[in-house]
Short mmCIF file of C-alpha atoms in Angstrom, two decimals:
data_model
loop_
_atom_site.label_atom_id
_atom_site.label_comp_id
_atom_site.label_asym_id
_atom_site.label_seq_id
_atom_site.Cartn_x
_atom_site.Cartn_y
_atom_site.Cartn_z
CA UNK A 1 -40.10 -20.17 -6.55
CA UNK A 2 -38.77 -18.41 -9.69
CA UNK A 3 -35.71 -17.28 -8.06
CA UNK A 4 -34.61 -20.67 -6.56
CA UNK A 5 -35.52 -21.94 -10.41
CA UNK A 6 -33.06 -19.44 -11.37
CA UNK A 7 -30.12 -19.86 -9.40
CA UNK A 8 -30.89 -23.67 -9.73
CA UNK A 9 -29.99 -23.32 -13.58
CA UNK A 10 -26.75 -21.16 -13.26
CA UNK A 11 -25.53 -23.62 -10.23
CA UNK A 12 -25.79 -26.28 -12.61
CA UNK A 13 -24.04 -24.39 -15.94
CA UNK A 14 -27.27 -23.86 -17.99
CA UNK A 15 -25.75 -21.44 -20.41
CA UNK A 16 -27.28 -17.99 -19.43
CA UNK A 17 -29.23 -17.09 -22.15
CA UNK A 18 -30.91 -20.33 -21.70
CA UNK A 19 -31.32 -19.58 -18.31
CA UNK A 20 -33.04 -16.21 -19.31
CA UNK A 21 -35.78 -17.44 -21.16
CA UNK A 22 -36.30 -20.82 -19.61
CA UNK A 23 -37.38 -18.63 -16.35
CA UNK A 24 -39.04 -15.75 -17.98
CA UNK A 25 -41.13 -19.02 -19.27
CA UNK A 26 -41.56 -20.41 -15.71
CA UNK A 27 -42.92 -17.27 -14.31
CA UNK A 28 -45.54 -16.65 -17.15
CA UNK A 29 -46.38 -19.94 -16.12
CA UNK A 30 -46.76 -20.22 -12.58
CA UNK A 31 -47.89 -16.84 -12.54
CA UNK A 32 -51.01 -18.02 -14.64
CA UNK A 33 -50.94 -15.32 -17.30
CA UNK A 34 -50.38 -17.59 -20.06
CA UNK A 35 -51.44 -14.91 -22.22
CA UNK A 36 -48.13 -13.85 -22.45
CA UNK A 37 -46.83 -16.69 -24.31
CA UNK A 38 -48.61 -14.97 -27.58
CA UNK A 39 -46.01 -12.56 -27.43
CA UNK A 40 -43.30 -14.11 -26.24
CA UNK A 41 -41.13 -14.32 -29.52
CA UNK A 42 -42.35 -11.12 -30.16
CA UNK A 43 -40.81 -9.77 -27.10
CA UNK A 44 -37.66 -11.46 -28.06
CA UNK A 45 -37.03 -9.93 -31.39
CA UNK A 46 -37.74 -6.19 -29.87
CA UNK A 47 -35.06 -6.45 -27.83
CA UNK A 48 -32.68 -6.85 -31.14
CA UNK A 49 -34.53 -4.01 -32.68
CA UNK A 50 -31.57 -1.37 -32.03
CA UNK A 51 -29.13 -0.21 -34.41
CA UNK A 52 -26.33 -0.13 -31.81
CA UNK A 53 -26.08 -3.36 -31.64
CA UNK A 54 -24.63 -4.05 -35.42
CA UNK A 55 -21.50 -2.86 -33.70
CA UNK A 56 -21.03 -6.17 -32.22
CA UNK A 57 -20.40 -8.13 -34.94
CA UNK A 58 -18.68 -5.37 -37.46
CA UNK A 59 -16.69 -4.50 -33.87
CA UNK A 60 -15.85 -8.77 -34.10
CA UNK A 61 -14.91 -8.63 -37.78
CA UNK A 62 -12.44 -5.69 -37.36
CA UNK A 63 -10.22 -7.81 -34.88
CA UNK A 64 -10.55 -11.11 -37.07
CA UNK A 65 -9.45 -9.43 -40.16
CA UNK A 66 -6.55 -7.56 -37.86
CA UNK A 67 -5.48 -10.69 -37.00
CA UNK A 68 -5.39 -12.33 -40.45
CA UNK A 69 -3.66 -9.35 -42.26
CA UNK A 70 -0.61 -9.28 -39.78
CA UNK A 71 -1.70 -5.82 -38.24
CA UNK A 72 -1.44 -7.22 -34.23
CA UNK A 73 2.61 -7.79 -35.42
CA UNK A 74 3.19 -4.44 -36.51
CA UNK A 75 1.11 -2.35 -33.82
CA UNK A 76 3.62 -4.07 -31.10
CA UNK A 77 6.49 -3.76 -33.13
CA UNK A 78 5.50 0.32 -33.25
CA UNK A 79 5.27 -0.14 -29.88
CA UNK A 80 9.09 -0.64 -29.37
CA UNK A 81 9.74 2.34 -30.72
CA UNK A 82 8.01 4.03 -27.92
CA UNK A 83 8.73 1.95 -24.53
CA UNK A 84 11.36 -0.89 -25.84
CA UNK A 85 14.51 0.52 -24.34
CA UNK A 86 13.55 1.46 -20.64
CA UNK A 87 14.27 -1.69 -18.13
CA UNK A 88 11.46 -3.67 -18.51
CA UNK A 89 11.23 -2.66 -21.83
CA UNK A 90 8.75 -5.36 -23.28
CA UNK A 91 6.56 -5.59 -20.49
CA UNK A 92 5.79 -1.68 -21.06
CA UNK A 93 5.49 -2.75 -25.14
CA UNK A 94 3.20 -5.41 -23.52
CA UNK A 95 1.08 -3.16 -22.22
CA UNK A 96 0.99 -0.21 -24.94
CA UNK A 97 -0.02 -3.04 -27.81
CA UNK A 98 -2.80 -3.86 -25.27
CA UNK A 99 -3.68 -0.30 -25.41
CA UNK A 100 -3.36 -0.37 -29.19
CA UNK A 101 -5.58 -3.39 -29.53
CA UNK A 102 -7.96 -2.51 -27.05
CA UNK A 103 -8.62 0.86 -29.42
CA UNK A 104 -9.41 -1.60 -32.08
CA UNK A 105 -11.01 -4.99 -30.78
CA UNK A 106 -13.33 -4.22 -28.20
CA UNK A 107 -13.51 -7.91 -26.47
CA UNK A 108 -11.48 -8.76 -23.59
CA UNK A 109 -11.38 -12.34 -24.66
CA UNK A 110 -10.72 -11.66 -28.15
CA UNK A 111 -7.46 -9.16 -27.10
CA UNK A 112 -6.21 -12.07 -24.65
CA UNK A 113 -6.38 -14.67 -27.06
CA UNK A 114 -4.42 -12.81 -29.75
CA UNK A 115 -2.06 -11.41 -27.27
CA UNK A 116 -1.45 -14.24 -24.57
CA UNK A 117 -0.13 -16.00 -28.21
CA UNK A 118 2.33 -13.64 -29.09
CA UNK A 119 3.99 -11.86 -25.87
CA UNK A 120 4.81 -14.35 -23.38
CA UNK A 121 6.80 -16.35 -25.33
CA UNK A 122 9.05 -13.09 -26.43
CA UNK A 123 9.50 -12.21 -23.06
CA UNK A 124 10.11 -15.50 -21.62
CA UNK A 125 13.19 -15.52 -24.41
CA UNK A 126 14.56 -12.09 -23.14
CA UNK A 127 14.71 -13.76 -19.26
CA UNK A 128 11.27 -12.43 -17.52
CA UNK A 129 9.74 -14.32 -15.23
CA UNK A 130 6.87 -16.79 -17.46
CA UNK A 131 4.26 -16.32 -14.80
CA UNK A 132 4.72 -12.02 -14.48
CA UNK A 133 4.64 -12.59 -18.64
CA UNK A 134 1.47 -14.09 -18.78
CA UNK A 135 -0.17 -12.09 -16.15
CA UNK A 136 0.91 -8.76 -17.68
CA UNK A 137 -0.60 -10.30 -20.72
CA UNK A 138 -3.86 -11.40 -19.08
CA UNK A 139 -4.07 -7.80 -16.76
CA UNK A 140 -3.91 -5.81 -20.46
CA UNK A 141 -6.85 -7.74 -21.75
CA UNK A 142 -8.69 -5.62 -18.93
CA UNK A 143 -8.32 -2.50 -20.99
CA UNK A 144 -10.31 -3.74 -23.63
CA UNK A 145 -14.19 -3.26 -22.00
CA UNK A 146 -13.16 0.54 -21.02
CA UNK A 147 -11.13 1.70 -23.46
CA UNK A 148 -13.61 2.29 -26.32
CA UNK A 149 -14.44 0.27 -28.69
CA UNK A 150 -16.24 -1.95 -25.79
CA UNK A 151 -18.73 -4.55 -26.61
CA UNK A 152 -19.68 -4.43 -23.31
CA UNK A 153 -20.33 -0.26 -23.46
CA UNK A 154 -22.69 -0.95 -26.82
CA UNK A 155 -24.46 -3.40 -24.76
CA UNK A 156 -24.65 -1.58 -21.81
CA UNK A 157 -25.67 1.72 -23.72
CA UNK A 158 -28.79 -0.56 -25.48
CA UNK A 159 -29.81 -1.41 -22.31
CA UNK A 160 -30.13 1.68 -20.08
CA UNK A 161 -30.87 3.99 -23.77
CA UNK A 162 -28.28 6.10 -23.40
CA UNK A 163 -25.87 7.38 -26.93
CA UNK A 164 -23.32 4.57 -27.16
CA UNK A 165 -21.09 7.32 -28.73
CA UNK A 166 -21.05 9.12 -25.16
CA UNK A 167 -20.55 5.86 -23.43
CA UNK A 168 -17.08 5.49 -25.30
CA UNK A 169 -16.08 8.94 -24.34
CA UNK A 170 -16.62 8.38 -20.76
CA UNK A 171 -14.45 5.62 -21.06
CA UNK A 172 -11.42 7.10 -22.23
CA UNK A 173 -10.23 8.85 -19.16
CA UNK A 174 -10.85 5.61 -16.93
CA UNK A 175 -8.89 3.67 -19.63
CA UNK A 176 -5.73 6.09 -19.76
CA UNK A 177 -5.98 6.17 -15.83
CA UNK A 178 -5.98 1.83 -15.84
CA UNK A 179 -3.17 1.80 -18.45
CA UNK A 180 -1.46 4.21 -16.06
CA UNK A 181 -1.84 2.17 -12.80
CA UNK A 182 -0.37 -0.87 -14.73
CA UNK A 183 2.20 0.87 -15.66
CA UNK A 184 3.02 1.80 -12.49
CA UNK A 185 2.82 -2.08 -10.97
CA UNK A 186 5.70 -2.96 -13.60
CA UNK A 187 7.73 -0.24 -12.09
CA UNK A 188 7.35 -1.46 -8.90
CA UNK A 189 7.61 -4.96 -9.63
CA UNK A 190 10.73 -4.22 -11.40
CA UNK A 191 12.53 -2.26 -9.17
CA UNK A 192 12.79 -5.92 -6.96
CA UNK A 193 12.59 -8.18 -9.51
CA UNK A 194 15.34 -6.13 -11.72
CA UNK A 195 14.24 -6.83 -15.61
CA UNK A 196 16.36 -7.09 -17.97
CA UNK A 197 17.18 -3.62 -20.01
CA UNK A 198 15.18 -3.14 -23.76
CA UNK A 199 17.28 -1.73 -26.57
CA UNK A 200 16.59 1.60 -28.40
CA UNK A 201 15.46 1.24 -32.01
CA UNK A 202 18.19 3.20 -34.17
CA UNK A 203 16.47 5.80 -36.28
CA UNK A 204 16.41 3.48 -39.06
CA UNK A 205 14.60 1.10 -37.62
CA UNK A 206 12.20 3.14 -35.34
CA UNK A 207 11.14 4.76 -38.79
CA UNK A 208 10.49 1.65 -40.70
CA UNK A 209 8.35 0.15 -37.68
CA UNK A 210 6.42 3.09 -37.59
CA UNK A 211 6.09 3.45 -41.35
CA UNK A 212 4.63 -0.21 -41.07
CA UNK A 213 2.08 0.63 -38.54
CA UNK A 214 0.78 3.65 -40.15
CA UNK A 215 -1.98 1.97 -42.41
CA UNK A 216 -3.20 -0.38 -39.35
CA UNK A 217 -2.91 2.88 -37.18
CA UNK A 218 -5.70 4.05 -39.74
CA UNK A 219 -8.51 1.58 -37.43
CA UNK A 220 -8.34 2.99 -34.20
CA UNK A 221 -8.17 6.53 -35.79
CA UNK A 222 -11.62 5.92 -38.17
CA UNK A 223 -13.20 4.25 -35.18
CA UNK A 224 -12.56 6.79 -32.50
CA UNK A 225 -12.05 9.40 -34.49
CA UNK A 226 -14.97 9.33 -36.67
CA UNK A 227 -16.71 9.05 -32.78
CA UNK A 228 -15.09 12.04 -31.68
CA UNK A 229 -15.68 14.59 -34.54
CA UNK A 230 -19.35 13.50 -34.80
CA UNK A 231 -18.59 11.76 -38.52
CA UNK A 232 -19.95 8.72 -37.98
CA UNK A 233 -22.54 6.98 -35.66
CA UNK A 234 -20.01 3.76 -33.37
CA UNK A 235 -22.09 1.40 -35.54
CA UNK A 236 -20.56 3.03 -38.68
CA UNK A 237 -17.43 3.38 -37.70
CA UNK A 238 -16.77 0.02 -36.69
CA UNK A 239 -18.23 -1.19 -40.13
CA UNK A 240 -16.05 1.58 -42.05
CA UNK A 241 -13.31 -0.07 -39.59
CA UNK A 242 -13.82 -3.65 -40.37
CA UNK A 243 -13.44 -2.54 -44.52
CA UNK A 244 -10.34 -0.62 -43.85
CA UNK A 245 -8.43 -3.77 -41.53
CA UNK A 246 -9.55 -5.84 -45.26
CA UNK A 247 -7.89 -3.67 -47.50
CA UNK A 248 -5.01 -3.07 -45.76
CA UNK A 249 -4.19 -6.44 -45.39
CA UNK A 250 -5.10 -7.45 -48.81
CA UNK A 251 -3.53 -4.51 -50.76
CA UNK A 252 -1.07 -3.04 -48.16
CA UNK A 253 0.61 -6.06 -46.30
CA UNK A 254 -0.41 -8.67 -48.72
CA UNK A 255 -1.23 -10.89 -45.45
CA UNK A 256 -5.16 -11.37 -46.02
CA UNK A 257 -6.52 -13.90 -48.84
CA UNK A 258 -10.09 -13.08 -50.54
CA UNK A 259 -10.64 -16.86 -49.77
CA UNK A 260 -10.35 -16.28 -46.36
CA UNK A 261 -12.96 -14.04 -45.78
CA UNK A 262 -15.91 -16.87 -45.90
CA UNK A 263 -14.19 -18.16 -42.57
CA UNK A 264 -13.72 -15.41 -40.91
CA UNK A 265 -17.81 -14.46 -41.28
CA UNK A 266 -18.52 -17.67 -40.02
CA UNK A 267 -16.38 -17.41 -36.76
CA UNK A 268 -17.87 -13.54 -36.62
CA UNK A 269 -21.28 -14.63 -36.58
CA UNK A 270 -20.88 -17.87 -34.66
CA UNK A 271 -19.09 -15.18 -31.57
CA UNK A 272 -21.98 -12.47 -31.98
CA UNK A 273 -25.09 -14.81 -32.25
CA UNK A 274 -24.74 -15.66 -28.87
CA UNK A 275 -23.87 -12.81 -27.53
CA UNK A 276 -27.21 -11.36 -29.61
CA UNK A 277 -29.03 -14.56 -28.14
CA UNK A 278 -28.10 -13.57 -24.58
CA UNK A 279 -29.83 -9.81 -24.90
CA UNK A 280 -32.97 -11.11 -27.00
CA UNK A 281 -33.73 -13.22 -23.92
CA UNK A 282 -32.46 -10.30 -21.61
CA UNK A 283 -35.68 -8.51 -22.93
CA UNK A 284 -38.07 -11.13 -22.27
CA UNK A 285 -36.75 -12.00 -18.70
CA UNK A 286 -37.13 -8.05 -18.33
CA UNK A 287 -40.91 -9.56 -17.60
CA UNK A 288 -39.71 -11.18 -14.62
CA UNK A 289 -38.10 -8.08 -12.97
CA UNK A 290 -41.15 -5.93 -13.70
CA UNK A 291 -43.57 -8.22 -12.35
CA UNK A 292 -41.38 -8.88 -9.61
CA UNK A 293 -40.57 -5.22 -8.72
CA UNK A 294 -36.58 -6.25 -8.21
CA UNK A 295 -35.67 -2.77 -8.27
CA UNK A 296 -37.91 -1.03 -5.94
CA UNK A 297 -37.36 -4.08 -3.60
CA UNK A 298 -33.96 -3.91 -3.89
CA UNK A 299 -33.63 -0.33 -3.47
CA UNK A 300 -35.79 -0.22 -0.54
CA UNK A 301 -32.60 -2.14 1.01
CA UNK A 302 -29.94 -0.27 -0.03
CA UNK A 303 -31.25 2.89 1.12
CA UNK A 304 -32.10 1.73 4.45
CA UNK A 305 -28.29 0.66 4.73
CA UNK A 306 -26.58 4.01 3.24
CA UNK A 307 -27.91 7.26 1.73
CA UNK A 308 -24.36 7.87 0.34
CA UNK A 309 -24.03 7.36 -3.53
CA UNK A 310 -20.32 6.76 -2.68
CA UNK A 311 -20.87 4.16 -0.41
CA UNK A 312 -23.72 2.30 -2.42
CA UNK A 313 -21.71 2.11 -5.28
CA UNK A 314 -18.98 0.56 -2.76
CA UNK A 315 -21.68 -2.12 -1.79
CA UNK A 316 -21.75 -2.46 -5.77
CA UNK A 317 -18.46 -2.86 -6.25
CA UNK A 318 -18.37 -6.22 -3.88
CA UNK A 319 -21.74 -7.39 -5.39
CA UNK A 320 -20.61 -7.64 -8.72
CA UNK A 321 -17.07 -8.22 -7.93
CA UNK A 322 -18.89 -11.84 -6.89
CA UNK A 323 -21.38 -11.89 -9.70
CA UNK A 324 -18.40 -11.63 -12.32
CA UNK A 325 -16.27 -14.43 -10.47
CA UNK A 326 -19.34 -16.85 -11.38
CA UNK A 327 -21.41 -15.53 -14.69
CA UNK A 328 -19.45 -14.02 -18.31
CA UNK A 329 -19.24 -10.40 -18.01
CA UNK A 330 -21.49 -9.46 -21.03
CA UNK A 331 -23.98 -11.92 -19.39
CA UNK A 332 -24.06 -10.34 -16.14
CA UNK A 333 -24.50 -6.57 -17.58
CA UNK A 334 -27.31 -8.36 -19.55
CA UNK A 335 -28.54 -9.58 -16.07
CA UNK A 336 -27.77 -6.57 -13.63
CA UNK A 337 -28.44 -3.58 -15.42
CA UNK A 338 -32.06 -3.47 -15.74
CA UNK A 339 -32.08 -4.10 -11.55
CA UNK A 340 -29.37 -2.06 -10.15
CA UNK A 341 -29.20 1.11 -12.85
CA UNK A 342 -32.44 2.63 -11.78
CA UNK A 343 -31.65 2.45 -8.27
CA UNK A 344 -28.38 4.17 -9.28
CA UNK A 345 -29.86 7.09 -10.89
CA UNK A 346 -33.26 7.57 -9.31
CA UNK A 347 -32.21 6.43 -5.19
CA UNK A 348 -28.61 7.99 -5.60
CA UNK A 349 -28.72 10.54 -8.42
CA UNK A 350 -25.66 8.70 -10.20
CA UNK A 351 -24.78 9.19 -13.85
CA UNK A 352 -25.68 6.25 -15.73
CA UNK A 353 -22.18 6.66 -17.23
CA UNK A 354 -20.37 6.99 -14.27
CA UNK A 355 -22.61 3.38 -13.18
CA UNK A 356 -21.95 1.98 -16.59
CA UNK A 357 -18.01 1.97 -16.49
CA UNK A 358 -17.71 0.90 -12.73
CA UNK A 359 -19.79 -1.95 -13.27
CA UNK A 360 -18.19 -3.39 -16.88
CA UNK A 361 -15.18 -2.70 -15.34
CA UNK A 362 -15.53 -4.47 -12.49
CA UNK A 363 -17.29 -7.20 -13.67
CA UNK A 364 -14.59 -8.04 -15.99
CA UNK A 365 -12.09 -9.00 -13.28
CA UNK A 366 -14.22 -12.07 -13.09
CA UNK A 367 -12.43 -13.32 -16.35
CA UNK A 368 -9.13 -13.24 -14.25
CA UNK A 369 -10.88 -14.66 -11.10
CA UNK A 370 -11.49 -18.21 -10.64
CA UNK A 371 -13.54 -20.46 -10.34
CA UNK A 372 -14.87 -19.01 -13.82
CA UNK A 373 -11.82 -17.32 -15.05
CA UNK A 374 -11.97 -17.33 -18.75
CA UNK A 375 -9.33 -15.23 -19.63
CA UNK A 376 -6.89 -16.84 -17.25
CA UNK A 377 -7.55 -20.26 -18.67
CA UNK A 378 -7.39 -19.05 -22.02
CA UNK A 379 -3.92 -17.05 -21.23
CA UNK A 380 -2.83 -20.69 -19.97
CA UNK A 381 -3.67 -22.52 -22.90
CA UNK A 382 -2.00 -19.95 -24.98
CA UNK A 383 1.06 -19.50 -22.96
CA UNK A 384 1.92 -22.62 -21.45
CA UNK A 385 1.65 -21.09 -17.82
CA UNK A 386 -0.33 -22.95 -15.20
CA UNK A 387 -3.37 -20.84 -13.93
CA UNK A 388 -1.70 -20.73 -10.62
CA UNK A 389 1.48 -19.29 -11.63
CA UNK A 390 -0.26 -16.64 -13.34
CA UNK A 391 -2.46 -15.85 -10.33
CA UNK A 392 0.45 -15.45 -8.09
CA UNK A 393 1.86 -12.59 -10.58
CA UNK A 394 -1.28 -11.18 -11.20
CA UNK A 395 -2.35 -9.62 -8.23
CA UNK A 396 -0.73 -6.73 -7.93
CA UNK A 397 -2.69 -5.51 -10.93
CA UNK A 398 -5.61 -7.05 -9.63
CA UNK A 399 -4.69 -4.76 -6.98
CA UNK A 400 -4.38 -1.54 -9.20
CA UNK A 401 -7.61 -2.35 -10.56
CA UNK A 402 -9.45 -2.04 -7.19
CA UNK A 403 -7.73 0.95 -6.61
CA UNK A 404 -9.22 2.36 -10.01
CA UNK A 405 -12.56 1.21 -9.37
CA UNK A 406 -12.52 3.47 -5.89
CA UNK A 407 -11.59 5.80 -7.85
CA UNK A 408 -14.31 6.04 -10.25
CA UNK A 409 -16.89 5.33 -7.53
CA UNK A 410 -15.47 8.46 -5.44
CA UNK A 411 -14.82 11.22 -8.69
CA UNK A 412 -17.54 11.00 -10.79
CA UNK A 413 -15.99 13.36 -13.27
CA UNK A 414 -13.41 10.77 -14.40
CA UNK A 415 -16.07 9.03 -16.52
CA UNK A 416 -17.72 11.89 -16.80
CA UNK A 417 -15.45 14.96 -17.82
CA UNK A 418 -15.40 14.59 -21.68
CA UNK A 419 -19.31 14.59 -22.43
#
């Protein structure tokens, strides 16, 4: 009964954390250990008992304050410097400012919104095509959950208790390798659909646009950076991050107002409580799957169909490919780790790192897929681009991005090699 309860309340768009708790309160109930309801908000604040997950919101108020001090402006207009003049110029500057704010943001949403606002419009003017301008737009926001920062990494490294410093270096070789395969789908699709030629910065100008980015190139650097060289925990970085994107854009560009700042904690902590919401109920409906047994169950039926780790993490792949088309991405690695992780590494001797970027990856396509689609109705709204249009542009990368995920199912040492 607990499951049809359950699918009953996401069929008829109970918000997920709500659906969470609501059954983790109908199984304690029709399970008759009413005991359990002593502890239930007890059980709920545990789960938020874990110092990783102050990255969310600091992670948040880096890209609001970004936004506000005119930062996003600047890292594309570095970008120029780099890609501008090679045909198809802005679509590559599309694509390396996504990389830029994916180093910095963390939230595929977030990164959309901000950049579905600002490059389709500039493209449209120099004569692309408005539906390949808003997909390119909407395909860059997928760089965002792998390239670390990722929300969905701190989340996912709470949840299986694994160093959510590690989980951002196994995601910088899957990132580089999804930048590349977009990269190479605007090549293609420019070779028939002959863009129009970018123009060269002179040195003048390719000096003063990097000049300008320097300070706001100072985020990305303390945030990996201070990862890489052991410095500071993700959680501090992302709070030393969030003070340096303030004073730069007070002192530096002269963009950001003092008075501002109330707002922008409001919207920060509006965002993260829900997330937060979502994974204290996570921990509670963590009763259900215990009591239930999910995982053994569920492993007892994988491994009767394949032995092969490359072949169950296949059978993944499609899983959550449809999982992501109907739930939020953060909400289903709230939902599906707990089940399908210990299956991974105890059935199929997988790397919970290798398991943790195929399935945020993957799971994220579902905010370009409809019916759900968040990110595609948000790049809409932003860009003035029917969903439809954009689809019908979009798939080649949609494409690419299969092609990655096979990737990292079949070479483990792709998310792997740097740990």
């Amino acid at each position: 009964m607990t499951p049809l309860i359950f699918a009953f309340k996401l069929l008829i768009a109970v918000p997920v954390a709500l659906v969470l708790a609501l059954t983790a309160i109908w199984y304690i109930w029709e399970s008759g250990n009413t005991v359990l309801y002593d502890s239930f908000a007890q059980k709920m604040f545990s789960g938020l008992e874990n110092y990783g997950l102050l990255a969310i919101p600091l992670f948040m108020l880096t890209g609001e304050m970004m936004n506000e001090g005119g930062m996003t402006r600047r890292l594309i207009n570095a970008a120029r410097v780099f890609v501008g003049g090679f045909r198809g110029g802005l679509a590559y500057i599309n694509l390396l400012a996504n990389m830029f704010m994916a180093a910095i943001i963390g939230s595929a949403t977030a990164q959309i919104a901000v950049m579905a606002r600002a490059m389709p419009p500039e493209m449209e003017k120099e004569g692309y095509d408005k539906g390949f301008a808003a997909a390119t737009t909407a395909a860059g926001g997928l760089l965002a959950p792998v390239i670390p920062p990722s929300m969905m990494f701190v989340i996912y490294g709470v949840l299986a208790q694994i160093p959510i410093a590690d989980m951002f270096l196994a995601g910088i070789l899957p990132g580089l390798l999804l930048a590349a395969s977009f990269a190479a789908v605007i090549f293609v699709v420019g070779l028939s659909a002959d863009f129009p030629k970018g123009d060269w910065f002179d040195k003048k100008e390719a000096f003063s646009a990097l000049f300008q980015c320097l300070p706001a190139a100072l985020i990305p650097f303390a945030i990996i950076g201070g990862i890489l060289f052991g410095i500071a925990t993700p959680t501090e970085s992302a709070a030393i991050a969030s003070l340096i994107a303030f004073l730069i854009g007070w002192l530096v560009y002269r963009e950001m107002k003092p008075s501002a700042i109330f707002e922008m904690f409001k919207r920060t902590a509006m965002n993260a409580s829900m997330i937060i919401f979502m994974i204290a109920a996570a921990n509670v409906f963590g009763w259900v799957i215990i009591y239930e047994a999910l995982p053994q169950k569920l492993a007892v039926l994988i491994t009767s169909i394949t032995s092969n780790p490359f072949l169950f993490l296949l059978i993944v792949n499609v899983i959550l490919l449809f999982i992501g088309m109907l739930i939020d991405g953060i909400a289903a690695v709230i939902l599906i780790s707990p089940i399908l992780l210990p299956i991974a590494m105890n059935n199929y001797d997988i790397s919970p790192y290798q398991f943790g970027v195929v399935m945020c990856l993957n799971l994220v396509l579902g905010l370009l897929t409809p019916p759900v689609g968040v990110g595609l109705y948000i790049t809409s709204s932003a860009s003035g681009v029917t969903p439809g249009r954009i689809l019908k542009s979009l798939w080649p990368f949609l494409l690419a991005v299969a092609c990655v995920l096979v990737l990292l199912s079949r070479f483990p040492a792709i998310s792997t090699a740097l740990l």
